[in-house]
Backbone as a ProteinNet text record, in pm:
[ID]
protein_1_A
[PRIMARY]
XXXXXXXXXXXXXXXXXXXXXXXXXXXXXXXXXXXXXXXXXXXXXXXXXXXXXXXXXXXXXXXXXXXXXXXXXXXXXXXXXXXXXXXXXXXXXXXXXXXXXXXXXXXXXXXXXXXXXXXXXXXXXXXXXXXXXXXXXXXXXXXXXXXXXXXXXXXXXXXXXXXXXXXXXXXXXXXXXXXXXXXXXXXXXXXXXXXXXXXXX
[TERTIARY]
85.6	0	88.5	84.8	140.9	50.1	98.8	41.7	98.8	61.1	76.3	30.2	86	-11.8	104.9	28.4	44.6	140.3	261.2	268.4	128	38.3	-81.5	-159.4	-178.5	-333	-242.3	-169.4	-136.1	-285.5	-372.7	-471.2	-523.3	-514.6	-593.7	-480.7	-554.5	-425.7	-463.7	-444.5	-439	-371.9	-398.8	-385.5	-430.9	-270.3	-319.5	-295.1	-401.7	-393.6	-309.5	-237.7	-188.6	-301.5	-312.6	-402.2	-431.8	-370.9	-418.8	-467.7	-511.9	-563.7	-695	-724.9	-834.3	-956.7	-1054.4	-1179.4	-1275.1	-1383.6	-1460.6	-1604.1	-1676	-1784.4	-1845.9	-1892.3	-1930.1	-1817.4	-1694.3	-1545.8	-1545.2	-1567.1	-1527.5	-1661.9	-1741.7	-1851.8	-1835.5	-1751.4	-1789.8	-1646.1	-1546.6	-1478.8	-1467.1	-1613.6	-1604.6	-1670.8	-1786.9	-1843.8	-1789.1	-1669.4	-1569.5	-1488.4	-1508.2	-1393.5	-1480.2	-1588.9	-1723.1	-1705.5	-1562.7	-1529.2	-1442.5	-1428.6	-1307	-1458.2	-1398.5	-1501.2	-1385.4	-1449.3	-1354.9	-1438.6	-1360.1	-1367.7	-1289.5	-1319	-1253.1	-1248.9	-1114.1	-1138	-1147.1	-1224.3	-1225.6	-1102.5	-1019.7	-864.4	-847	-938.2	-931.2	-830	-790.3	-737.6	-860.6	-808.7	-883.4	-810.7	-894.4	-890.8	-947	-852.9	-961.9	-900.5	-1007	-1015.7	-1062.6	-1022.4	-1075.4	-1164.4	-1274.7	-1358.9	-1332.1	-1451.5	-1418.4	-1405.9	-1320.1	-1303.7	-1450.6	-1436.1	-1577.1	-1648.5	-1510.7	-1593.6	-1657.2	-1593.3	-1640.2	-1772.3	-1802.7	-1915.1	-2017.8	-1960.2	-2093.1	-2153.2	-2078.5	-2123.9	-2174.3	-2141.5	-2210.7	-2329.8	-2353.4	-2492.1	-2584.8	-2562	-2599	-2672.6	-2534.9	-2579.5	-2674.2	-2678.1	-2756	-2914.4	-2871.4	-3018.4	-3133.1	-3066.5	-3133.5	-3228.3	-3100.8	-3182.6	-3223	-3242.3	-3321.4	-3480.5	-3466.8	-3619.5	-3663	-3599.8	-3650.8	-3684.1	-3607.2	-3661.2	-3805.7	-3833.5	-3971.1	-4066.7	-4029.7	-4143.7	-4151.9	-4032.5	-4048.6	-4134.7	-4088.7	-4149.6	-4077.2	-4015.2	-3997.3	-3896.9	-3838.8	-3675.7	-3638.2	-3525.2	-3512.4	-3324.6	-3290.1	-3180.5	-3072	-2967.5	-2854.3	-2757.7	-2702.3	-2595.2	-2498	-2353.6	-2217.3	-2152.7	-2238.2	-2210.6	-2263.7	-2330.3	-2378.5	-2279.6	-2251.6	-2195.6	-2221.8	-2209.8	-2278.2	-2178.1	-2208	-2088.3	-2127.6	-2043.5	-2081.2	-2022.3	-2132.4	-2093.3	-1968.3	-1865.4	-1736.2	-1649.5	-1714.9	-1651.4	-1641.6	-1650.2	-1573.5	-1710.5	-1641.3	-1732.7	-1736	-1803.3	-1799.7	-1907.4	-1861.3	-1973.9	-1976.3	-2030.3	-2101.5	-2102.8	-2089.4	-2115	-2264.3	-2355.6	-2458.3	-2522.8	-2653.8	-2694.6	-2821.7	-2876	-3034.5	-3087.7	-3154.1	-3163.8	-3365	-3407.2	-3552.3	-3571.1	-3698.9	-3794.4	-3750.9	-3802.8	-3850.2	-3733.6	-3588	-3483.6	-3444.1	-3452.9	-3417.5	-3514.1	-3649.9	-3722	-3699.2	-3626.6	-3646.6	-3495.3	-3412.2	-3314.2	-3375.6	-3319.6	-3398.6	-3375.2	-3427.6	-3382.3	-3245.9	-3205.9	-3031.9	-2934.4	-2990.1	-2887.7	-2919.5	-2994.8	-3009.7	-2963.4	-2967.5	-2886.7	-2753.1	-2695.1	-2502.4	-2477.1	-2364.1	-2319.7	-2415.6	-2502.4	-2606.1	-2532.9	-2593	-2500.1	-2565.3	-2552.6	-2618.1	-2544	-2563.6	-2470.2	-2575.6	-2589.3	-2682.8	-2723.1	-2869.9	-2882.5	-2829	-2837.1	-2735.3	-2686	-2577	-2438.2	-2355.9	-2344	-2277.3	-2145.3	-2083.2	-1934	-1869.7	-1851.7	-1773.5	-1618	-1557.9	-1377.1	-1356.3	-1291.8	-1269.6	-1155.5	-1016.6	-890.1	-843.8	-857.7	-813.7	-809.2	-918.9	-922	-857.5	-770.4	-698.1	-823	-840.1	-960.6	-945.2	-844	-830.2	-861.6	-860.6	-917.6	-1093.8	-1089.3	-1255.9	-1298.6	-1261.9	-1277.5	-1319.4	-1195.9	-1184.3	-1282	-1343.5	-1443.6	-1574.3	-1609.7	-1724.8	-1744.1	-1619.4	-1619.2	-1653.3	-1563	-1647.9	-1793.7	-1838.1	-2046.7	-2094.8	-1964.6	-2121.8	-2120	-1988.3	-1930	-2038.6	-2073.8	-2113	-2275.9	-2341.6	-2445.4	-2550.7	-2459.5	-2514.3	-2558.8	-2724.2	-2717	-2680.4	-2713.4	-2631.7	-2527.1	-2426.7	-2346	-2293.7	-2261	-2227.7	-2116.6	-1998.9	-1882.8	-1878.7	-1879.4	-1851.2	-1705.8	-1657	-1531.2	-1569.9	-1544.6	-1543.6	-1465	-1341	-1231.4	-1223.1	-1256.9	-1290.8	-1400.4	-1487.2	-1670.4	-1681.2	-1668.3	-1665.8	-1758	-1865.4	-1963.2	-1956.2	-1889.5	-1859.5	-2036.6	-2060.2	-2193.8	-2168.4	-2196.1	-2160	-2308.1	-2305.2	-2397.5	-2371.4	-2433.4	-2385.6	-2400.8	-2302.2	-2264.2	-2238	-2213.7	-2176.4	-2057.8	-2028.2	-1863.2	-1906.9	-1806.4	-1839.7	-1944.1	-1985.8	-2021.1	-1956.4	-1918.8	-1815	-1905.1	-1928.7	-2010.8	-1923.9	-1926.2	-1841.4	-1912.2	-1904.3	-1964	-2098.7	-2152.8	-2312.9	-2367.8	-2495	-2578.1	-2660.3	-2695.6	-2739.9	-2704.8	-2785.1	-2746.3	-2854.9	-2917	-3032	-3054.8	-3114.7	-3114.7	-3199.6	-3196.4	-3183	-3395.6	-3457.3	-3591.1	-3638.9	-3532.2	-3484	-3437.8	-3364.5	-3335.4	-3346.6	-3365.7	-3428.5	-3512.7	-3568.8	-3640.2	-3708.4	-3654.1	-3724.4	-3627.7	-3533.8	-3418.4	-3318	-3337.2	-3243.4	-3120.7	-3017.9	-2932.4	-2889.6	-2940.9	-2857.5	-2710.1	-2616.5	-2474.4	-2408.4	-2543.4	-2485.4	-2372.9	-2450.7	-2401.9	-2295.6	-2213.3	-2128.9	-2014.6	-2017.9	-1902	-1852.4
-119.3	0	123.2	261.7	343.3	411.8	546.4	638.1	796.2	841.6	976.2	1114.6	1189.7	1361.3	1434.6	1580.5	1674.6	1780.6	1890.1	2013	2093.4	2102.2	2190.6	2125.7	2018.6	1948.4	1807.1	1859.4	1814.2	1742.9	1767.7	1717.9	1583.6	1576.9	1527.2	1347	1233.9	1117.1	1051.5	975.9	932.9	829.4	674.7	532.2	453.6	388.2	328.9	189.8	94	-1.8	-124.5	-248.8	-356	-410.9	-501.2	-571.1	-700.1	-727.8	-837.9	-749.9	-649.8	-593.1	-501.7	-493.4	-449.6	-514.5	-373.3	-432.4	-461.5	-557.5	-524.1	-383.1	-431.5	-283.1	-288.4	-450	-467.4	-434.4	-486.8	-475.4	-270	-186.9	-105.4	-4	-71.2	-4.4	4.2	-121	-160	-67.4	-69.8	37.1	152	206.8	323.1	342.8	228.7	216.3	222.5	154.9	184.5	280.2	348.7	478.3	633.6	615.1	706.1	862.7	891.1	992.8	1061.9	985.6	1035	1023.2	1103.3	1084.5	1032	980.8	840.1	813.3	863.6	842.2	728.3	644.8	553.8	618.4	602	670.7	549.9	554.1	416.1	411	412.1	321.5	240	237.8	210.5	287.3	379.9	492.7	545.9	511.5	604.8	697.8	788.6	907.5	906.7	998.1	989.3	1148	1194.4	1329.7	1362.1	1436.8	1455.5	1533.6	1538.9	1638.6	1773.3	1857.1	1969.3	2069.7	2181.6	2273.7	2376.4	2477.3	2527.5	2620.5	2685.9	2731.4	2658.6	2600.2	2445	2410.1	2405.8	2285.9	2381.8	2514.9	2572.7	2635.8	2642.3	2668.7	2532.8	2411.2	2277.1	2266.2	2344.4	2338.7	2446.2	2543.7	2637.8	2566.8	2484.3	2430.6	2353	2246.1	2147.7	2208.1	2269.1	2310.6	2366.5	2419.3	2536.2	2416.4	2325.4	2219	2146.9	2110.5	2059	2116.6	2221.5	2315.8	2301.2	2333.7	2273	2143.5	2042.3	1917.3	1898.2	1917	1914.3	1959.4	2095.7	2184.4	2136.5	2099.7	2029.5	1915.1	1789.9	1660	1552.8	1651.6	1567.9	1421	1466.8	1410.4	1379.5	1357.4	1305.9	1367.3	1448.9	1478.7	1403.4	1455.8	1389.6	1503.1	1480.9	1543.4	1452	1564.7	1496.7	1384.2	1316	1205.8	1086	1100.5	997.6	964.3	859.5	778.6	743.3	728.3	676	633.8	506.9	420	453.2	505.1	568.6	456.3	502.6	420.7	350	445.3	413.5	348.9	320	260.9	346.1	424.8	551.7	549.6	576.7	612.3	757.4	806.1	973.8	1037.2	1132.4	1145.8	1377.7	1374.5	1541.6	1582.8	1739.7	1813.6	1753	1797.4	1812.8	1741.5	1665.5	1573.6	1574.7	1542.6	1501.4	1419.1	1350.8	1256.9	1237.9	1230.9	1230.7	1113	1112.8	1039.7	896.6	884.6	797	686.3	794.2	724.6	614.1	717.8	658.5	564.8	560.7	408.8	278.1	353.4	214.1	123.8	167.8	100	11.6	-117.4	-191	-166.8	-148.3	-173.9	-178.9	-315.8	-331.3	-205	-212.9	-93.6	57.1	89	184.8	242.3	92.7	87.8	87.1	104.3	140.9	200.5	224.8	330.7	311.1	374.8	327.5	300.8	249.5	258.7	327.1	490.4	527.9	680.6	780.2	903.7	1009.9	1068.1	1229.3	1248.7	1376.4	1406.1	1540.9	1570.4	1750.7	1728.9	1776.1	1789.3	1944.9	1875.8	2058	1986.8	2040.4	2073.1	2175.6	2196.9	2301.7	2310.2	2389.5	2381.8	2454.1	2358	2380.4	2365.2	2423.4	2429.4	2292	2187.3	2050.3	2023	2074.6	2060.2	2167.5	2080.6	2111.1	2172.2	2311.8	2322.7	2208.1	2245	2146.5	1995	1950.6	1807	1810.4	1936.5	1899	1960.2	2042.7	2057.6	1900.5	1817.9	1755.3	1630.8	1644.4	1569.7	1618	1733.9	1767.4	1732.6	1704.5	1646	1500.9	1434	1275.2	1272.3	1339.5	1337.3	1374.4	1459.7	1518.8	1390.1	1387.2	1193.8	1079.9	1114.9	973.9	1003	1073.3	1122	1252.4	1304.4	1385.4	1556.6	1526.5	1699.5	1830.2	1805.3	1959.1	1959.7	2074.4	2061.6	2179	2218	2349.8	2343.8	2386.8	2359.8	2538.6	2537.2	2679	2658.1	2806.4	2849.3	2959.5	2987.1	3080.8	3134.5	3111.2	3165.5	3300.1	3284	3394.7	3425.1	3381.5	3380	3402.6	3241.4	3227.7	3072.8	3068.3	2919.5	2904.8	2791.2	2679.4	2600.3	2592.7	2542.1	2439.6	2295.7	2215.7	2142.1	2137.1	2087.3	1986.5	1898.6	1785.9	1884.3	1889	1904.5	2035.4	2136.3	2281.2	2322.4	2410.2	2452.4	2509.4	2422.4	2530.6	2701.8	2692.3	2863.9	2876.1	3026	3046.6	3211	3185.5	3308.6	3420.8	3503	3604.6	3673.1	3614.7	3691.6	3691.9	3570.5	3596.9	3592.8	3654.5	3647.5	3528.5	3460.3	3361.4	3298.2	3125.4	3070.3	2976.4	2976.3	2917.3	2783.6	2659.6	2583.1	2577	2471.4	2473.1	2458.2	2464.9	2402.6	2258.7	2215.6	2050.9	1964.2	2036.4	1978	2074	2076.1	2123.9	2267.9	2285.2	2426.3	2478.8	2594.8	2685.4	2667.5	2588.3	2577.2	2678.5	2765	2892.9	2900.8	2872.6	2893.3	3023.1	3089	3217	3211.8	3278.7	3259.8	3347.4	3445.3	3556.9	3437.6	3335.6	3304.6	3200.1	3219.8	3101.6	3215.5	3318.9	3433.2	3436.6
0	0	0	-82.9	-96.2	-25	0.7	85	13.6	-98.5	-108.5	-85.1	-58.6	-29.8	-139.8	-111.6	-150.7	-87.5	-138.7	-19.1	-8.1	-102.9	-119.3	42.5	-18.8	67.9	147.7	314.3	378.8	462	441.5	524.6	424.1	316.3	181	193.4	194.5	151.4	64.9	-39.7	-131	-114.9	-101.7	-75.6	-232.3	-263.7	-361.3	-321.8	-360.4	-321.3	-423	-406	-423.4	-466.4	-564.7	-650.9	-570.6	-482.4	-338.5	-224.6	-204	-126.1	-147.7	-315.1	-305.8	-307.9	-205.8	-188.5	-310	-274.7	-347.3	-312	-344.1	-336.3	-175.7	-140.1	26.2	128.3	92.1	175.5	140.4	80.3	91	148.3	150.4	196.9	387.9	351.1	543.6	624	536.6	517.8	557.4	514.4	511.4	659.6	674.7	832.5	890.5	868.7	1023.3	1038.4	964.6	956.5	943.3	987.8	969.1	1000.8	1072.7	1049.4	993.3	896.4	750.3	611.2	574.3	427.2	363.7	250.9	182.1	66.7	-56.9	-183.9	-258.6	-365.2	-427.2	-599.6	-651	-790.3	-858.1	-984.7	-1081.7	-1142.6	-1108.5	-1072.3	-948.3	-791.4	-745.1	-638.6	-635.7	-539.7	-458	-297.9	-218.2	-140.5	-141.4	-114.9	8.3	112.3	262	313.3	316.8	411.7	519.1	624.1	713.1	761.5	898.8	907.8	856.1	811.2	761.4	852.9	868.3	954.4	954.8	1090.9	1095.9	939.9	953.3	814.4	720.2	684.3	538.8	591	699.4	764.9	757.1	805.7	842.2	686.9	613.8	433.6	334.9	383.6	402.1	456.9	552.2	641.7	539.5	520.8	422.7	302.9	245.1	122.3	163.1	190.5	199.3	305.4	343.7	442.4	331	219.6	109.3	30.3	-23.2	-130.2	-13.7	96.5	135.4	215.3	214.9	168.5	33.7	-74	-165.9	-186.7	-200.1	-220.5	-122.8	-16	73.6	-43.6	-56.7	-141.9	-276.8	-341.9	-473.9	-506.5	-415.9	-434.5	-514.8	-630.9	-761.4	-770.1	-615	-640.4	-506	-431.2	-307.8	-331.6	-201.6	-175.2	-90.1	-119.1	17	41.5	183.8	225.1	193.3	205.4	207.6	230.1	327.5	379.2	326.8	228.5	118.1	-8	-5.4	-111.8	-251.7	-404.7	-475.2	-530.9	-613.8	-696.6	-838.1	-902	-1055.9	-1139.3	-1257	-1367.7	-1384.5	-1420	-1428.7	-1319.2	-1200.9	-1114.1	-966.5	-970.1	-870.3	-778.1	-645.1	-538.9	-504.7	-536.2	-500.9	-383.3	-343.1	-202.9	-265	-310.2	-327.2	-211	-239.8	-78.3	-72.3	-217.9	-128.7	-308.7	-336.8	-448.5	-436.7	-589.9	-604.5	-716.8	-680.9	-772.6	-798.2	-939.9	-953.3	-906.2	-861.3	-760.2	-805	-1018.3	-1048.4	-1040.6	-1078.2	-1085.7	-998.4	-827.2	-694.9	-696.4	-692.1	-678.9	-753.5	-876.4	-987.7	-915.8	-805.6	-724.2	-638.9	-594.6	-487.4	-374.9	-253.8	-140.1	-88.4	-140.1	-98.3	-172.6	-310.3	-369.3	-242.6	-220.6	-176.5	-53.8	44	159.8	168.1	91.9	65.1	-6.8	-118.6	-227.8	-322.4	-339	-490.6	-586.1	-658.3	-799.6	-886.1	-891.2	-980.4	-976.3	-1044.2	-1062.3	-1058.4	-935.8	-898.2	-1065.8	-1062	-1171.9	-1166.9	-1012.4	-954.1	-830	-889.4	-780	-750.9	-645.5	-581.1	-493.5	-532.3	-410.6	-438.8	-302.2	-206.5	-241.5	-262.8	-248.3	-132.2	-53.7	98.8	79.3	186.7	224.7	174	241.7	167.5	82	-64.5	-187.9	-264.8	-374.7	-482.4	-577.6	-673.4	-765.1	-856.5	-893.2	-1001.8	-1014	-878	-896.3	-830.7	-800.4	-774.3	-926.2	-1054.6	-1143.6	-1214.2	-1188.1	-1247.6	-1251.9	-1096.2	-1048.2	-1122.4	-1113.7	-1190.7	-1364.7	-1392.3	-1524	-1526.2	-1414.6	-1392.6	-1359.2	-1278.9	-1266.1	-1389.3	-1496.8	-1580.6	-1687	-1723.1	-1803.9	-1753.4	-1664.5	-1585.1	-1568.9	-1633.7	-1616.4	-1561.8	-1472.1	-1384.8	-1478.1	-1498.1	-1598	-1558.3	-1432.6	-1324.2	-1280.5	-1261.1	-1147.5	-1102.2	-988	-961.1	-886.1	-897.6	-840.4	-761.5	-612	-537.9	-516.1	-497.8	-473.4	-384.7	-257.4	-191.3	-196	-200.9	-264.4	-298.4	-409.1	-547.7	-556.5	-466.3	-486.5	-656.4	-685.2	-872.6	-815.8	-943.3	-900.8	-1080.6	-1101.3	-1229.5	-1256.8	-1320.4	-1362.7	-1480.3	-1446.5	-1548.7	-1621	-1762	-1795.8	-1933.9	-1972.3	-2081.6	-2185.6	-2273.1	-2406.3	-2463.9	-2343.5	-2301.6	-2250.3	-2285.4	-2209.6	-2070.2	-1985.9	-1807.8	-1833.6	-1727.9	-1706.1	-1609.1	-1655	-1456.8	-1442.6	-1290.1	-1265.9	-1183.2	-1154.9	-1073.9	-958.7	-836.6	-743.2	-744.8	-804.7	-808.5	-670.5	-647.3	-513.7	-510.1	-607.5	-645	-744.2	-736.5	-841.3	-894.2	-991.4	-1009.2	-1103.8	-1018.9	-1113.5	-1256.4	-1355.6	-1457.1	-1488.6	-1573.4	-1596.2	-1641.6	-1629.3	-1663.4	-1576.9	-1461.2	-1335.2	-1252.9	-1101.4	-995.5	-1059.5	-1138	-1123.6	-1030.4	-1016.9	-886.2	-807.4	-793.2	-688.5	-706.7	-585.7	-585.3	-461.6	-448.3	-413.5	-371.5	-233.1	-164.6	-122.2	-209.4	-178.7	-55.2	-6.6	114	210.1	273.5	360.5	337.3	213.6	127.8	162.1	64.4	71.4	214.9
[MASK]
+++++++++++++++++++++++++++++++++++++++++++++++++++++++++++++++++++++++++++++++++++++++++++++++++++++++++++++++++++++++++++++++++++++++++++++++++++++++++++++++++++++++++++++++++++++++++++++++++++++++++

């Protein structure tokens, strides 16, 4: 087992595994159970990725996010949300966990039971993450290119940073916004879902 980081993202590790040591999808699920306070990504190479709790700021702009779409989703109906701490196993292999995800109703039901109770196997139809201190842009860039590859029609990548919000959609070049006060979803996926960025900046 290798163990690499970054000088950038000393908090961020990156474990590549020996071809006698990797899990399969139950072994890495249970994995992740036992380690419930690291978030823990797998790339479809089979590299995991494990980060640690997010510092107050991150969490409390996490709480933001997810508190917003989850007023919407209540009021919507259409679709069923998750926080950060949800898992999904994408097409291509990769386990990815979004700050914050949504997926239509019809999609999430047509899963059984068991799929549903661990990493689904299925890829958000909208995704949002955060670039927090630990994250490199460039590889959460790079991530929003794997959800939109892999299905996902929304995606909104925040940078508090620069207060700049990346908007990804199939078969379109990025939008990059500058300082918007809002950010509004699409009439194809979440419509009416409005995003207040006051408390992001």
């Amino acid at each position: 087992m290798t163990v690499a980081t970054t000088p950038v993202e000393t908090n961020r590790i990156v474990l590549r595994m020996p071809p006698a040591l990797e899990m399969d999808d139950d072994q890495f699920f249970e994995f992740c159970q036992v380690n419930r306070e690291l978030r823990i990504e797998r790339t479809s190479e089979g590299e995991i990725i494990v980060m640690p709790p997010t510092g107050g700021e991150t969490g409390k702009r996490n709480l933001s996010i997810g508190g917003q779409l989850w007023s919407w989703v209540e009021q919507d109906g259409t679709g069923v949300g998750f926080d950060s701490s949800t898992g999904f196993k994408l097409p291509n292999g990769a386990e990815r966990s979004p700050d914050a995800s949504w997926i239509k109703l019809e999609r999430w039901e047509a899963l059984t039971p068991q799929q549903r109770e661990k990493f689904a196997p299925i890829c958000p139809d909208f995704v949002i993450e955060l670039h927090s201190p630990s994250d490199r842009l460039k590889d959460l860039k790079n991530k929003m290119e794997e959800y939109r590859s892999n299905g996902a029609r929304l995606g909104w990548l925040i940078d508090p940073n620069s207060c700049q919000v990346y908007i990804y959609r199939p078969g379109v070049d990025v939008e990059q916004l500058e300082n918007p006060a809002t950010v509004k979803g699409d009439e194809s996926v979440v419509p009416g879902f409005v995003l207040k960025l006051d408390k992001i900046w």
